[in-house]
Short mmCIF file of C-alpha atoms and ligand atoms in Angstrom, two decimals:
data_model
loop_
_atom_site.label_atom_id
_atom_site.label_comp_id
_atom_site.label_asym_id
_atom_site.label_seq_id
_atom_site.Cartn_x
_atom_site.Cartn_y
_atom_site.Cartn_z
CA UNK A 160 -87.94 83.17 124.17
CA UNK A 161 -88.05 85.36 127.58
CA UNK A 162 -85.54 88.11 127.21
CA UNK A 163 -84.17 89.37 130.49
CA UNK A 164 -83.21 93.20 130.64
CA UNK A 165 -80.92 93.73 133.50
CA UNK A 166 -79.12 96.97 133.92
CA UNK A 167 -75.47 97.55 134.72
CA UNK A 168 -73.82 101.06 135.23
CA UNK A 169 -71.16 102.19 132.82
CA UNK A 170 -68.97 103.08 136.11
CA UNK A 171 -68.76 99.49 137.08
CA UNK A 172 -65.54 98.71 138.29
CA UNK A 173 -63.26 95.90 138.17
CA UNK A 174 -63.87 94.41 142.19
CA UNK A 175 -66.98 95.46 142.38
CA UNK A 176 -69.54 92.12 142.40
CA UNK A 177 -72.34 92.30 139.77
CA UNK A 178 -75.09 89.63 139.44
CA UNK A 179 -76.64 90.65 136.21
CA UNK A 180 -72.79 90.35 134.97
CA UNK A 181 -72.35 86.79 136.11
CA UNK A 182 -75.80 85.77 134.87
CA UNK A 183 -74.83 86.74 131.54
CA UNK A 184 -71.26 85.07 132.03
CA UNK A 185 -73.46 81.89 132.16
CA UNK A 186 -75.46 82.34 129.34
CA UNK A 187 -72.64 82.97 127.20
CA UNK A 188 -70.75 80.08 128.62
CA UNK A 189 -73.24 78.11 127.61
CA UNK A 190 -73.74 79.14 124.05
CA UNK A 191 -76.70 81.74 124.18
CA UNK A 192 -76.79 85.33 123.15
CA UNK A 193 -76.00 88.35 124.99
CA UNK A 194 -76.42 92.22 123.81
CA UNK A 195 -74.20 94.80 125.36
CA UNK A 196 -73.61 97.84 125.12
CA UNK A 197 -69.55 99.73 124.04
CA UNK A 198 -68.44 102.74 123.33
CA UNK A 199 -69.29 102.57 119.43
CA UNK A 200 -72.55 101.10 119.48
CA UNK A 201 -74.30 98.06 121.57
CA UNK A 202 -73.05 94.87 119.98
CA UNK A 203 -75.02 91.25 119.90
CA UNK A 204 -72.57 89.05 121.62
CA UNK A 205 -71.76 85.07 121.60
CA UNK A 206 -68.85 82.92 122.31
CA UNK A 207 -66.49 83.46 119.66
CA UNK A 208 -65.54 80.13 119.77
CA UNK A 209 -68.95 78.39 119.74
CA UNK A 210 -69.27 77.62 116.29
CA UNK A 211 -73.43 77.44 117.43
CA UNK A 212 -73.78 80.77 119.32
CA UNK A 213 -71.89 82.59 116.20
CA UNK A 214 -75.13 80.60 113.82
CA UNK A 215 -77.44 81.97 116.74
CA UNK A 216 -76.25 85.62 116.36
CA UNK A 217 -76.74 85.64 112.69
CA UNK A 218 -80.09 84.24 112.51
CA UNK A 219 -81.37 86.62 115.22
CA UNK A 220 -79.65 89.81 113.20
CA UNK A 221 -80.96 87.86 110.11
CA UNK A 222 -78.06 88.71 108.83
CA UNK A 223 -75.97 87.01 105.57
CA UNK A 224 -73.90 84.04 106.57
CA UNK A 225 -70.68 85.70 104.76
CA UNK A 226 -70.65 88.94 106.75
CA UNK A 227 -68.13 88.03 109.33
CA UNK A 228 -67.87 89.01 113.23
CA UNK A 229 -65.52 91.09 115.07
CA UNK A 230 -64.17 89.06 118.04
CA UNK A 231 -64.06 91.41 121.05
CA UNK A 232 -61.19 90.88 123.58
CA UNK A 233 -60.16 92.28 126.91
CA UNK A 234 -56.71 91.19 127.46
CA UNK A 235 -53.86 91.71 124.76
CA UNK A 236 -52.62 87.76 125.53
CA UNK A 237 -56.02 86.36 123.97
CA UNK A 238 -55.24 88.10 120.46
CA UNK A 239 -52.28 85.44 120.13
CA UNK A 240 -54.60 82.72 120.90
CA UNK A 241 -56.88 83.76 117.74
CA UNK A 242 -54.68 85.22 115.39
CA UNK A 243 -51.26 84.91 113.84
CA UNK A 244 -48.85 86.78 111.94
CA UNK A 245 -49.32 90.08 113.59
CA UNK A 246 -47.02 92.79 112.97
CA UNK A 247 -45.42 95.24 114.60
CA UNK A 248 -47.24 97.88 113.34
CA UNK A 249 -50.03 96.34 114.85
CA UNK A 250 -48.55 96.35 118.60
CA UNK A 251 -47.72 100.25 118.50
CA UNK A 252 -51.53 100.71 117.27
CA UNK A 253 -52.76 98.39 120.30
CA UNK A 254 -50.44 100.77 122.36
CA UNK A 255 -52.21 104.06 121.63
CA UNK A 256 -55.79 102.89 120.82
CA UNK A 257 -56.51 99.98 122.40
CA UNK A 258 -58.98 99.35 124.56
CA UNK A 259 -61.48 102.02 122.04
CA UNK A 260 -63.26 102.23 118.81
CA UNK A 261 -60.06 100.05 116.42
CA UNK A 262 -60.97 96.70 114.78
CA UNK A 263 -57.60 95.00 113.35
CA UNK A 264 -57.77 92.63 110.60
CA UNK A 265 -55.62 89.56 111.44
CA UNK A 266 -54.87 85.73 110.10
CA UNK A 267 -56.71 83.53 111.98
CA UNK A 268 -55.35 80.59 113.67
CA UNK A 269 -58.02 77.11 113.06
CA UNK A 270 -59.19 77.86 116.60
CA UNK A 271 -61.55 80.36 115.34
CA UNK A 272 -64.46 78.86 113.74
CA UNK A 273 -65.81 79.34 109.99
CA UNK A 274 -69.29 80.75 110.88
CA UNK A 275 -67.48 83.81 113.24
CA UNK A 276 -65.31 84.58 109.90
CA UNK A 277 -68.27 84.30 106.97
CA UNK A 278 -65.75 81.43 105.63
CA UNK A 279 -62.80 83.81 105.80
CA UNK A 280 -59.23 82.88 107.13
CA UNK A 281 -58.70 86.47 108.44
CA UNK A 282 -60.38 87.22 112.37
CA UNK A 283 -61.47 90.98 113.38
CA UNK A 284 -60.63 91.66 116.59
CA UNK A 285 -61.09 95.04 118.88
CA UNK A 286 -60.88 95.62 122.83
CA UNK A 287 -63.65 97.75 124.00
CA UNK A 288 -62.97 100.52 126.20
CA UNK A 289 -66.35 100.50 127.28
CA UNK A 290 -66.60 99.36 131.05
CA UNK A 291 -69.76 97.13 131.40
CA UNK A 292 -68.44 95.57 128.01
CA UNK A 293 -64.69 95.09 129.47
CA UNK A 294 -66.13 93.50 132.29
CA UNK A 295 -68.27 91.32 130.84
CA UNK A 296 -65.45 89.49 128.54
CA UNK A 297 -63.42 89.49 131.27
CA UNK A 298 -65.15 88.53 134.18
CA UNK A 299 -66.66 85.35 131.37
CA UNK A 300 -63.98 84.39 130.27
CA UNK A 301 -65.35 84.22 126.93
CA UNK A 302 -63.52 86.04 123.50
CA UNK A 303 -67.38 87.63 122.49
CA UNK A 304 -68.20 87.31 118.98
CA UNK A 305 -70.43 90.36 118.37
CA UNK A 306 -72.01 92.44 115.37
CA UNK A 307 -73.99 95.17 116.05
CA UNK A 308 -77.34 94.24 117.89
CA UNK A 309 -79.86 95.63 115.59
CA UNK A 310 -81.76 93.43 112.52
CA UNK A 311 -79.71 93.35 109.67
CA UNK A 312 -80.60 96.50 107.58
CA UNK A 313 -81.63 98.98 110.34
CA UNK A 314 -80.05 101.64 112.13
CA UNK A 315 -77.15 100.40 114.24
CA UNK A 316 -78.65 100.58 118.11
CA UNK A 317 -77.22 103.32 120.12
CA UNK A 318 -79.69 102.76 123.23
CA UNK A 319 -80.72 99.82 125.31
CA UNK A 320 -83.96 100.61 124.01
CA UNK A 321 -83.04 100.02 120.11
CA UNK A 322 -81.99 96.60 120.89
CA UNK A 323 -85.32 95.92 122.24
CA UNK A 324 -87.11 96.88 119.68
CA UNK A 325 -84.90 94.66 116.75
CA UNK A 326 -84.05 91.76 119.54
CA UNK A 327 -86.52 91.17 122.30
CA UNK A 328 -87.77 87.69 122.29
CA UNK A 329 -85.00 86.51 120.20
CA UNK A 330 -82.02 86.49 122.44
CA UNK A 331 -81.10 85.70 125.75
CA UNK A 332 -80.39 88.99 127.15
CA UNK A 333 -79.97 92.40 126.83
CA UNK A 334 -78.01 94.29 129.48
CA UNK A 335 -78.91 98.21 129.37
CA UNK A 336 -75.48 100.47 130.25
CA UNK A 337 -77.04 103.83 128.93
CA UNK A 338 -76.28 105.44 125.57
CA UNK A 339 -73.25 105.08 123.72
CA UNK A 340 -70.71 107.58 123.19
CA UNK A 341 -69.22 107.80 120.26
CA UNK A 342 -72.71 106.20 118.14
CA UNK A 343 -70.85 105.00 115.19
CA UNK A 344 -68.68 101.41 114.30
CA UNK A 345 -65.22 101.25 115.06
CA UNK A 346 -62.47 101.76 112.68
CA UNK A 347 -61.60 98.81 110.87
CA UNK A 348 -57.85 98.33 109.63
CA UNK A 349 -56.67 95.34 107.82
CA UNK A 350 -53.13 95.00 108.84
CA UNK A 351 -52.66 91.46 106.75
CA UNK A 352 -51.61 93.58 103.50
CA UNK A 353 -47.95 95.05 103.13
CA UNK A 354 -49.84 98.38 103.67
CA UNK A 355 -52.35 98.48 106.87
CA UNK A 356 -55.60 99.42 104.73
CA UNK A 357 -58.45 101.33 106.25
CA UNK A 358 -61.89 99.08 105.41
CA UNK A 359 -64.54 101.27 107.36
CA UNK A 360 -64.02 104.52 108.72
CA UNK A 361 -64.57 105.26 112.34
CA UNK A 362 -63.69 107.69 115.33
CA UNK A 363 -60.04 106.39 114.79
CA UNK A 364 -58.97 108.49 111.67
CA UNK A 365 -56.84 107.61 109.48
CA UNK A 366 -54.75 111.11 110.03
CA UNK A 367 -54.42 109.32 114.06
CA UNK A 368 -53.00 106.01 112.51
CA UNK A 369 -50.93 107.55 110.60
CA UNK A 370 -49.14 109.46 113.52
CA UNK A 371 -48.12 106.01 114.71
CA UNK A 372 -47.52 103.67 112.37
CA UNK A 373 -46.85 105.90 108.92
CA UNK A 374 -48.34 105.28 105.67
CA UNK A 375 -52.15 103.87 106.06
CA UNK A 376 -54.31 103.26 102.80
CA UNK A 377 -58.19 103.56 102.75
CA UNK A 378 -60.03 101.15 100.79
CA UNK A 379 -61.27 102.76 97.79
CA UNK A 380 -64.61 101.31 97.99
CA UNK A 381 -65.35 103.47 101.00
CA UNK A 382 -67.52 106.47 100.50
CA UNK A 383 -68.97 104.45 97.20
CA UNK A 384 -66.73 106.88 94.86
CA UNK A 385 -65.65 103.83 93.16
CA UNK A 386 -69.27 101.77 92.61
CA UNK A 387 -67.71 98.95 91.03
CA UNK A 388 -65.19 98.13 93.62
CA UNK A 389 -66.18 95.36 96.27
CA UNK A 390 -65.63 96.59 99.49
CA UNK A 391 -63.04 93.95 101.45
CA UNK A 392 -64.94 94.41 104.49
CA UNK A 393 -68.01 91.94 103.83
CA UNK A 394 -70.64 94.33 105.83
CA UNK A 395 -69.33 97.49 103.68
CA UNK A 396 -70.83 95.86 100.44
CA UNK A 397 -74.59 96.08 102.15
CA UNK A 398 -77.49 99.07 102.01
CA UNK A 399 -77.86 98.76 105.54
CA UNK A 400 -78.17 101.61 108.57
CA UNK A 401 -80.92 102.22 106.41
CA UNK A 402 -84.15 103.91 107.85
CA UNK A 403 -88.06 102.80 106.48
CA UNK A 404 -88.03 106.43 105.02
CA UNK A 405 -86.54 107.11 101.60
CA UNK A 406 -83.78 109.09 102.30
CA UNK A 407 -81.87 111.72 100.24
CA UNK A 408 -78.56 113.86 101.03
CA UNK A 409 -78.59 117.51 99.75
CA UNK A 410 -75.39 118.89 99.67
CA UNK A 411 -75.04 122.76 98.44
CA UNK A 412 -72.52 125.73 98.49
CA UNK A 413 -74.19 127.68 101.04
CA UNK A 414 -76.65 126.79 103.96
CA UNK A 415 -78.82 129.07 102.04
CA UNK A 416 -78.95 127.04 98.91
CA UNK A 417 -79.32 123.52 100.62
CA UNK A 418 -82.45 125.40 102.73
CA UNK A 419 -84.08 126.49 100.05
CA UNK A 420 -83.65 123.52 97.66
CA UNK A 421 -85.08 120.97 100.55
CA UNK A 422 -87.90 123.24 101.24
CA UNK A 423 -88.92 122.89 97.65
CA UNK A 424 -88.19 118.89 97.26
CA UNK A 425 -90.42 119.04 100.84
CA UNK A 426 -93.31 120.61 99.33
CA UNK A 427 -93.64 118.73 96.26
CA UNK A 428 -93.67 115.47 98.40
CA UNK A 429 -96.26 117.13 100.46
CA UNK A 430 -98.45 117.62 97.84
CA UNK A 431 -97.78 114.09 96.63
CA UNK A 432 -99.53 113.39 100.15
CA UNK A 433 -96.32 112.24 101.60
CA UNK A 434 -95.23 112.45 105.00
CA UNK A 435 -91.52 114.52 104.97
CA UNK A 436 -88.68 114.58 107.38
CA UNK A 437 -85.85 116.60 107.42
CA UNK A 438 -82.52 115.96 109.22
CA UNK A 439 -81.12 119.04 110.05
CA UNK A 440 -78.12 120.85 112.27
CA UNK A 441 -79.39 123.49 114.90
CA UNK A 442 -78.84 126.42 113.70
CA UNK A 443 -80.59 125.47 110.22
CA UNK A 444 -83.70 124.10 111.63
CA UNK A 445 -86.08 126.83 112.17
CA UNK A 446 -85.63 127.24 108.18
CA UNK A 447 -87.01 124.04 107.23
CA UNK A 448 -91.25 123.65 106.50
CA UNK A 449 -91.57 119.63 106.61
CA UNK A 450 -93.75 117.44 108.84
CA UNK A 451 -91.30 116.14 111.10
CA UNK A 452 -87.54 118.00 111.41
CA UNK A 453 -85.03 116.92 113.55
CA UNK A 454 -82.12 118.19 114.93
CA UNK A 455 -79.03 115.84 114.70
CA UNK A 456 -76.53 118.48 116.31
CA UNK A 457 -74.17 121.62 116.20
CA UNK A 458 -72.39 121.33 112.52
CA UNK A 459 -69.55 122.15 113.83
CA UNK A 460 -69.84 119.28 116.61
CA UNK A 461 -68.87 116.01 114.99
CA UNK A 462 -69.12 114.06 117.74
CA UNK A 463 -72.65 114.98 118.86
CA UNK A 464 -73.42 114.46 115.34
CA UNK A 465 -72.15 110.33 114.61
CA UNK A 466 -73.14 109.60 118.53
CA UNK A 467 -76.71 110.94 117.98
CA UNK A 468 -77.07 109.70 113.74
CA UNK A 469 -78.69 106.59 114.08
CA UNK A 470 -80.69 107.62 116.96
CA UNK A 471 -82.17 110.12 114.64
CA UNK A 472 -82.52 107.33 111.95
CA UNK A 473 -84.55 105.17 113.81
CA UNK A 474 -86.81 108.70 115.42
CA UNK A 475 -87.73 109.18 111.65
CA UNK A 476 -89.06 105.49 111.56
CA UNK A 477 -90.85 105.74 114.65
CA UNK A 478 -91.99 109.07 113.08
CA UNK A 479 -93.38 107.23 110.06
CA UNK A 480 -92.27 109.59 107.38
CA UNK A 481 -92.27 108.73 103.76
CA UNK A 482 -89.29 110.73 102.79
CA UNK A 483 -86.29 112.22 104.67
CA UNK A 484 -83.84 115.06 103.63
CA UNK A 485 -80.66 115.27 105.14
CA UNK A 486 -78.35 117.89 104.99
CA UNK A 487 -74.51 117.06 104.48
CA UNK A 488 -71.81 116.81 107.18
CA UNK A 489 -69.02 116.60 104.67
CA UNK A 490 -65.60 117.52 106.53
CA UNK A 491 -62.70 116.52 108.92
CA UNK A 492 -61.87 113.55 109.34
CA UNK A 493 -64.87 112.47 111.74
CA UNK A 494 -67.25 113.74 109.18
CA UNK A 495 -65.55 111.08 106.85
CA UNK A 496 -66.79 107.83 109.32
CA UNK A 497 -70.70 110.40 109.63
CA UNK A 498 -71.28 110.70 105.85
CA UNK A 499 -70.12 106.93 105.18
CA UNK A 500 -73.04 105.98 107.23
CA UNK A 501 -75.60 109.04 105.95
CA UNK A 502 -74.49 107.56 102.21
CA UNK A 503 -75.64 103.68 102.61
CA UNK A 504 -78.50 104.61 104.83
CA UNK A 505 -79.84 107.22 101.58
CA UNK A 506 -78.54 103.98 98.86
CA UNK A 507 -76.45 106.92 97.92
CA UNK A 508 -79.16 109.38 97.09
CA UNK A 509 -76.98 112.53 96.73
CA UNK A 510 -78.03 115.64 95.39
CA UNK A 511 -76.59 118.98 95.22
CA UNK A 512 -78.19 121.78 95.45
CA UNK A 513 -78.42 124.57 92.59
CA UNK A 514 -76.11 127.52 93.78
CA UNK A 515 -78.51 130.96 95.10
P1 AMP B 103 -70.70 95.04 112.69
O1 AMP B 103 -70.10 94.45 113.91
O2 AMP B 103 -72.16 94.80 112.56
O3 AMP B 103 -70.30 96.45 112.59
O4 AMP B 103 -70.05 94.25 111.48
C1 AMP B 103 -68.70 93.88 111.46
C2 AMP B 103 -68.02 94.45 110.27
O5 AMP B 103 -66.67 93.98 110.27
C3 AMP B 103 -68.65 94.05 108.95
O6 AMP B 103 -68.64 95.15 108.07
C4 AMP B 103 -67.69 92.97 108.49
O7 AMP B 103 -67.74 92.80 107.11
C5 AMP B 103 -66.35 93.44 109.00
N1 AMP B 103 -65.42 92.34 109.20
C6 AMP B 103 -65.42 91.43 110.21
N2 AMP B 103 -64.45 90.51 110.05
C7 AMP B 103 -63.80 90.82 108.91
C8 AMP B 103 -62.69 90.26 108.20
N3 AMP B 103 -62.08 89.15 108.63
N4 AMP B 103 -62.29 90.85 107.06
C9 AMP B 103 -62.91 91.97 106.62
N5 AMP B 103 -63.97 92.55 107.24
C10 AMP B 103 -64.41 92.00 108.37
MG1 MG B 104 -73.67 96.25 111.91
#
């Protein structure tokens, strides 16, 4: 299949015409696949309601029949068409942080077909804040269906140019709007329970629910403290965002101790004749003696950190290192949503280092 690549500027606004926009209108409209990008990270997009484009988008992810899609929305009036039973709690959150990086977990009316929900009767649904994706539902028409755009068990893409590499040739288009901001998925919040219940962590903490709607639960599977708990978010229960390398957090007391204890895991790979990477924040990164370090940020910057992670994932791969040691970003509430990801991409490799 041809792929067209067609870019659109993130400050496209609502008059203004755009060709590449209504060319992928078209192809949605008509059942084929469309990646975009958002504010969290670019999504693979079909028309929610297309029982066929939904069967596309998983066998061009090649990704498990029962992980279910988030349905993407740009007006408030199509949630009612898709969904039922939503509370109130659920309006004041749309209020404050809608359209942005907030998935809500609704019961799905019989309009929404089985393949879109992995069999489920519950529907994800978010409003993007992210103009060229805005535009794009609204100017189609078409509720957009849409998982991330990478193959299933890489690194989320954060650039045009990681959907090419997992999706060229296999979908219909890919429109380019730059990087994305915020570089990790959205929040998702099941709000069918008598508690709303955090399922993935996001840029949306649960500290900022809270402030509007009260009590908020997180499900305990997140973070992997509890192993034997299955995640209620389908997606949560896979290794994925995972690089080629085999990756391994250190976490440590002191900067000091986590230096010194990934300079000595580094050189014993090395003389295993393994190529090493080492993920590491600015300040630390002069300290580190691997083949390949990279900087993933200011430590105290947790926003330059999750919008530049799986960049840095997928820079390793292209790297072709054999091992990677990352150094913890443990925290706030942000560094909650980072070390979520850092976790299933290193199969939840921790170690910690000895003190110094
Ligand atoms: P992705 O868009 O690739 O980030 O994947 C969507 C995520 O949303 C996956 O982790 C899914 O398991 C989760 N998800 C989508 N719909 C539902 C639902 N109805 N109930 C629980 N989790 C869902
Ligand atoms: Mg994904």
């Amino acid at each position: 299949m041809n792929t067209i690549i067609a870019a659109v500027d993130s400050g496209i606004t609502e008059e203004e015409p755009n060709q590449d926009l209504e060319l992928a209108s078209e192809i949605l409209k008509k059942g084929g696949l469309v990646a975009f990008p958002t504010e969290t990270v670019y999504g693979l997009g079909g028309d929610a309601l297309n029982p066929d484009a939904s069967r596309k988008i998983y066998s061009a992810k090649g990704r498990p029949s029962d992980n279910p899609l988030i349905v993407h929305i740009a007006d408030e009036t199509d949630l009612q068409k898709i969904a039922k039973d939503i509370p109130e709690a659920a309006y004041k959150l749309m209020d404050v942080f809608w359209p942005g990086p907030m998935t809500m977990i609704f019961h799905k009316k019989p309009i929404v077909p089985d393949s879109t929900t992995g069999g489920l009767d519950t529907v994800a649904v978010r409003m993007p804040s992210h103009n060229v994706a805005y535009e794009l539902i609204r100017r189609s028409g078409v509720m957009i269906a849409a998982p991330s755009a990478n193959t299933s068990g890489r690194p989320s893409p954060t650039m045009a140019s990681h959907v090419r590499e997992d999706m060229e040739g296999k979908i219909d288009m890919i429109i380019d709007g730059g990087d994305c901001r915020y570089g990790i998925e959205s929040t998702i919040i099941d709000m069918t329970g008598e508690v709303p219940t955090i399922l993935r962590p996001g840029y949306i903490t649960r500290e900022m629910l809270e402030d509007v709607i009260g009590t908020v639960e997180v499900d305990p599977a997140i973070l992997g403290e509890a192993a034997h708990v299955r995640p209620k978010a389908p997606g949560m229960k896979y290794t994925h965002y995972a690089p080629k390398g085999i990756m391994y957090i250190v976490e440590g007391e002191s900067s000091n101790s986590v230096i010194r204890c990934i300079n000595r895991m580094v050189k014993e790979r090395q003389m295993a004749g393994c190529k090493v990477g080492v993920l590491a924040t600015r300040y630390n990164a002069m300290a580190y003696e691997a083949d390949e370090v990279i900087v993933i940020g200011d430590k105290k910057d947790e926003l330059m950190i999750s919008s530049n992670l799986y960049r840095t994932l997928r820079e390793f791969d292209a790297r072709g290192v054999d091992y990677i040691y990352s150094e913890s970003f443990a925290g706030s509430s942000l560094g909650t949503a980072i070390m979520n990801r850092l976790i299933k991409a290193a199969g939840h490799r921790v170690i910690q280092a000895p003190s110094v």
